[in-house]
mmCIF file of C-alpha atoms in Angstrom:
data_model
loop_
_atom_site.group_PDB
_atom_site.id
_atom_site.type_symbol
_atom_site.label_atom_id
_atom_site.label_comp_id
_atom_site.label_asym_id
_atom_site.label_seq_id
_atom_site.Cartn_x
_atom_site.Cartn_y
_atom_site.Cartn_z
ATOM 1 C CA UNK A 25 124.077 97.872 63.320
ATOM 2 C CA UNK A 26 123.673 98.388 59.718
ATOM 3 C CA UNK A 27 127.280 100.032 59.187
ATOM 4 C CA UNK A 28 128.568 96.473 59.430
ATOM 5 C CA UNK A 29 125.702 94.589 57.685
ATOM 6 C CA UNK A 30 124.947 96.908 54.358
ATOM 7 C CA UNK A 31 127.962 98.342 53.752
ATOM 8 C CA UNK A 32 131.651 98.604 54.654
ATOM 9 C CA UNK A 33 132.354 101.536 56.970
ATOM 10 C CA UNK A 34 135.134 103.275 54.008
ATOM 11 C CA UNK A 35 132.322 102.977 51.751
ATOM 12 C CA UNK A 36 129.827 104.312 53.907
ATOM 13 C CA UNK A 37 131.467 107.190 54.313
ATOM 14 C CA UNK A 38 132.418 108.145 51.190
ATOM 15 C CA UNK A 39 128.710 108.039 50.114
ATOM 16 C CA UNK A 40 127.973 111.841 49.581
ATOM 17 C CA UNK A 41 125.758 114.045 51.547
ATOM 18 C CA UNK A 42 122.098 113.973 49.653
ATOM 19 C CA UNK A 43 122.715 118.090 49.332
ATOM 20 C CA UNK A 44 126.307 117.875 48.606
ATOM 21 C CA UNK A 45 126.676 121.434 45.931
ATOM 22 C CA UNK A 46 123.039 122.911 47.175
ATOM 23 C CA UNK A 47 122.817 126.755 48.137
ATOM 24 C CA UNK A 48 120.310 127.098 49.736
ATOM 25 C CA UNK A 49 119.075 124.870 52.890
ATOM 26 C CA UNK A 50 116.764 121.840 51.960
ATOM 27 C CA UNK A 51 113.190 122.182 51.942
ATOM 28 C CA UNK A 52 111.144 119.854 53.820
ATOM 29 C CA UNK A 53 109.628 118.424 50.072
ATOM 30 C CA UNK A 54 113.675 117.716 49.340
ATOM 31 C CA UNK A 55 113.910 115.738 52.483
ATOM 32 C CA UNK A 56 111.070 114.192 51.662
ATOM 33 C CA UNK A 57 112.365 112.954 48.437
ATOM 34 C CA UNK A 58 115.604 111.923 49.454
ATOM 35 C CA UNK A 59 114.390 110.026 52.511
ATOM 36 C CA UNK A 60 111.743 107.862 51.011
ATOM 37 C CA UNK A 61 110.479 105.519 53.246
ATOM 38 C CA UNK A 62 113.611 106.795 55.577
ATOM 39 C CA UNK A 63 111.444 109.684 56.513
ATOM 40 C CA UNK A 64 109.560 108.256 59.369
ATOM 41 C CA UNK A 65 113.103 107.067 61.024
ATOM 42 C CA UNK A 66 114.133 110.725 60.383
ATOM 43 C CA UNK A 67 110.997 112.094 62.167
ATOM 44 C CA UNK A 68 110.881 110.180 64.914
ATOM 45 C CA UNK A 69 115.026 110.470 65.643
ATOM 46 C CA UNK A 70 114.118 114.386 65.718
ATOM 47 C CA UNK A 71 111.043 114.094 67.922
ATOM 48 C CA UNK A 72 112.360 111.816 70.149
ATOM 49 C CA UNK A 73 115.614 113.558 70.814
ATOM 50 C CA UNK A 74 113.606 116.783 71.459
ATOM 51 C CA UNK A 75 111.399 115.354 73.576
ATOM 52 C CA UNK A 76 113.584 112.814 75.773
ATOM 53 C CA UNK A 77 116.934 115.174 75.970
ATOM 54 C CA UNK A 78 114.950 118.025 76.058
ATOM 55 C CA UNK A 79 117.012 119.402 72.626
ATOM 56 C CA UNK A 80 115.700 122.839 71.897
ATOM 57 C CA UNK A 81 117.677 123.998 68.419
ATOM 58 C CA UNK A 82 117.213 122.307 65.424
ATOM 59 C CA UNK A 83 118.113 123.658 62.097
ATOM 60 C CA UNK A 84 120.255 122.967 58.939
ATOM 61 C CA UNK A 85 123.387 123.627 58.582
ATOM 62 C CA UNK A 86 126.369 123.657 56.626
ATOM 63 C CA UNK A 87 130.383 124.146 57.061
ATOM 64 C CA UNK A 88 130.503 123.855 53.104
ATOM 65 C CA UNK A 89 128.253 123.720 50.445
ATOM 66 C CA UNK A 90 130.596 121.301 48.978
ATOM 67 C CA UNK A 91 129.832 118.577 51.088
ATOM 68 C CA UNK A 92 126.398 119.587 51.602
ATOM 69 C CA UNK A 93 123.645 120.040 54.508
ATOM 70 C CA UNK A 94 122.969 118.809 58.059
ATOM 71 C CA UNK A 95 120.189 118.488 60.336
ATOM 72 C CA UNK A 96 122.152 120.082 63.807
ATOM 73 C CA UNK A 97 120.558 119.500 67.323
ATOM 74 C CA UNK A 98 121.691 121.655 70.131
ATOM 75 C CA UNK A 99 121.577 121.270 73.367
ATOM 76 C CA UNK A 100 121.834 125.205 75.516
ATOM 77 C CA UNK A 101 123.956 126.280 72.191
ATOM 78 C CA UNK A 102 126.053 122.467 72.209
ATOM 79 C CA UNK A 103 125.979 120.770 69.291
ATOM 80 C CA UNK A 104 124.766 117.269 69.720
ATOM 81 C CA UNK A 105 124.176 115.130 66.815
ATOM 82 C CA UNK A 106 124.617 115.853 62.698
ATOM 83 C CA UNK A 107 122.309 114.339 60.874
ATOM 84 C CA UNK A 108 123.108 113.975 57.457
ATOM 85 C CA UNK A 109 120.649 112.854 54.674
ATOM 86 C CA UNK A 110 121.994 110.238 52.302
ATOM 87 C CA UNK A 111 119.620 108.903 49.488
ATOM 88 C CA UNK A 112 117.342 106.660 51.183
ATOM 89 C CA UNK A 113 118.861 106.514 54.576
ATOM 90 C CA UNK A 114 120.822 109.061 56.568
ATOM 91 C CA UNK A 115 124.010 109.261 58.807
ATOM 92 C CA UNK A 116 124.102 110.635 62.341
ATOM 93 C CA UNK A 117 127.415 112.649 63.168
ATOM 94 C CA UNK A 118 128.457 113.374 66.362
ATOM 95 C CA UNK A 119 132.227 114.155 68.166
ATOM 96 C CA UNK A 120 132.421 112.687 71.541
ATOM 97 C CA UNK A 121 134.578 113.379 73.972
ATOM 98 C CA UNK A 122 137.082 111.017 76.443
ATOM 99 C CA UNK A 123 134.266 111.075 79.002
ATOM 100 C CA UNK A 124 131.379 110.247 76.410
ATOM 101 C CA UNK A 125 133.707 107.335 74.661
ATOM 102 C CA UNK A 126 134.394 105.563 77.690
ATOM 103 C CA UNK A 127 130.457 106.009 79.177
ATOM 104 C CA UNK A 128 129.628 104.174 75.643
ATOM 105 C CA UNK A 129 131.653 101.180 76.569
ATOM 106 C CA UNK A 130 129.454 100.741 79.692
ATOM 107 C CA UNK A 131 126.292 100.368 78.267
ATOM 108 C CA UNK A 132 124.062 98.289 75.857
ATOM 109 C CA UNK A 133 125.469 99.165 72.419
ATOM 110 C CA UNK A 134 125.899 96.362 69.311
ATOM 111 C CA UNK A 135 129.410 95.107 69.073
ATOM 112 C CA UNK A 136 129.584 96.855 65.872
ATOM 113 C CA UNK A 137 129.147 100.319 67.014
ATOM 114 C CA UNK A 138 131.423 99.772 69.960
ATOM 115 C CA UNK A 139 134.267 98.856 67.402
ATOM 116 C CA UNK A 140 133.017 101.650 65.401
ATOM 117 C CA UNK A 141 133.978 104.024 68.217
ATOM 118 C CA UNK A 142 137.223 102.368 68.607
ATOM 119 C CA UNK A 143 137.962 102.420 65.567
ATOM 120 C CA UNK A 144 137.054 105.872 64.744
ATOM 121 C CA UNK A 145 139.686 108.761 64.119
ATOM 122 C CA UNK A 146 140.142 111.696 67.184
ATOM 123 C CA UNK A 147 140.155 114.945 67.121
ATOM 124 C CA UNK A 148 140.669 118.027 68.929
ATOM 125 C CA UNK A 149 136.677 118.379 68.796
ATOM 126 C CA UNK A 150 136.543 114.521 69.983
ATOM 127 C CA UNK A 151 136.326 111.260 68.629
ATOM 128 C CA UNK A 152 134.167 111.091 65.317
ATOM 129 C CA UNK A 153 131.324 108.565 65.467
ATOM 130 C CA UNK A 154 129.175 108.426 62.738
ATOM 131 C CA UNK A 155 126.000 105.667 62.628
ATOM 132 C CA UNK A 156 124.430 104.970 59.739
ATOM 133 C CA UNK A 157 120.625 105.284 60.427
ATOM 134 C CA UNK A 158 118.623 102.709 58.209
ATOM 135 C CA UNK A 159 116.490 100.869 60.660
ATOM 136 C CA UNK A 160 114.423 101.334 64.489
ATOM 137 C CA UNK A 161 117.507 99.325 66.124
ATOM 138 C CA UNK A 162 120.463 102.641 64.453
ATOM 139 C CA UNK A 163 117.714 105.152 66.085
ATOM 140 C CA UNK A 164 117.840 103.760 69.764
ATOM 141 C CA UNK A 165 121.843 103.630 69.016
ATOM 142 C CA UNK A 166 121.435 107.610 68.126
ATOM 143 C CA UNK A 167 119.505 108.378 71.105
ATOM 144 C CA UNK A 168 121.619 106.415 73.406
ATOM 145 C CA UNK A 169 124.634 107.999 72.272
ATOM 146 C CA UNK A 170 123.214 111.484 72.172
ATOM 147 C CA UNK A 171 122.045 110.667 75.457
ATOM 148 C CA UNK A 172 125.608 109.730 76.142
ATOM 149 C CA UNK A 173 126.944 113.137 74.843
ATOM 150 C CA UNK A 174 124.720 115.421 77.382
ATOM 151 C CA UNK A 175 125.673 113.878 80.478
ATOM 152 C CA UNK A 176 129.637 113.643 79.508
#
């Protein structure tokens, strides 16, 4: 999982959102730009959690300007996944619940992102897991755990 091999999880995290102090709600040239070669991990994370999960809102969104814009995928009005562009790579967000975190200990997931989960502070929402998405490997981690969300 790349949270463990490029970069400390503390600093990962204090890496600011790509539209951190932005208005208005990216345009698809911005994403464009601030993914780079990240885009095609970006469009196929969308499509395939659309297409396998059956997602049917996604949209930008923001709680603050201040710390900028996410991609939000719904499930029936539930959120399921944040995804959160960073310059050149991009984080995926999501709050699990008790049910979710201990269905993510049963299944195929890199030692890394099981101590990330672990590790990872609760609240009231859930537990906050975010994955740093920077190669193929951190998108089947997404979709499993967004997987993992729906049916928990």
């Amino acid at each position: 999982m790349s949270i463990a091999k490029k970069m400390p999880k503390q600093e990962a995290a204090l890496e600011q959102n790509a539209f951190a102090g932005q208005k208005t709600k990216p345009t698809d040239k911005a994403v464009v730009s601030v993914l780079g070669s990240r885009l095609a991990l970006w469009k196929r994370t969308v499509a395939d959690l659309k297409r396998d999960l059956k997602i049917d809102t996604a949209e930008w969104h923001t709680g603050s300007v201040k710390y900028g814009w996410s991609y939000r995928l719904q499930l029936k009005k539930r959120n399921i996944v944040y995804l959160g562009p960073r310059r050149g790579w991009f984080m995926a967000a999501f709050a699990l619940g008790d049910r979710a975190v201990a269905a993510a200990q049963t299944i195929d997931l890199p030692a890394a992102v099981i101590q990330n989960i672990n590790e990872s502070k609760r609240y009231v929402e859930g537990t906050a897991v975010r994955i740093e998405v920077r190669t193929p490997e951190d998108v089947e981690t997404v979709k499993k755990l967004a997987k993992i969300k729906i049916e928990n």
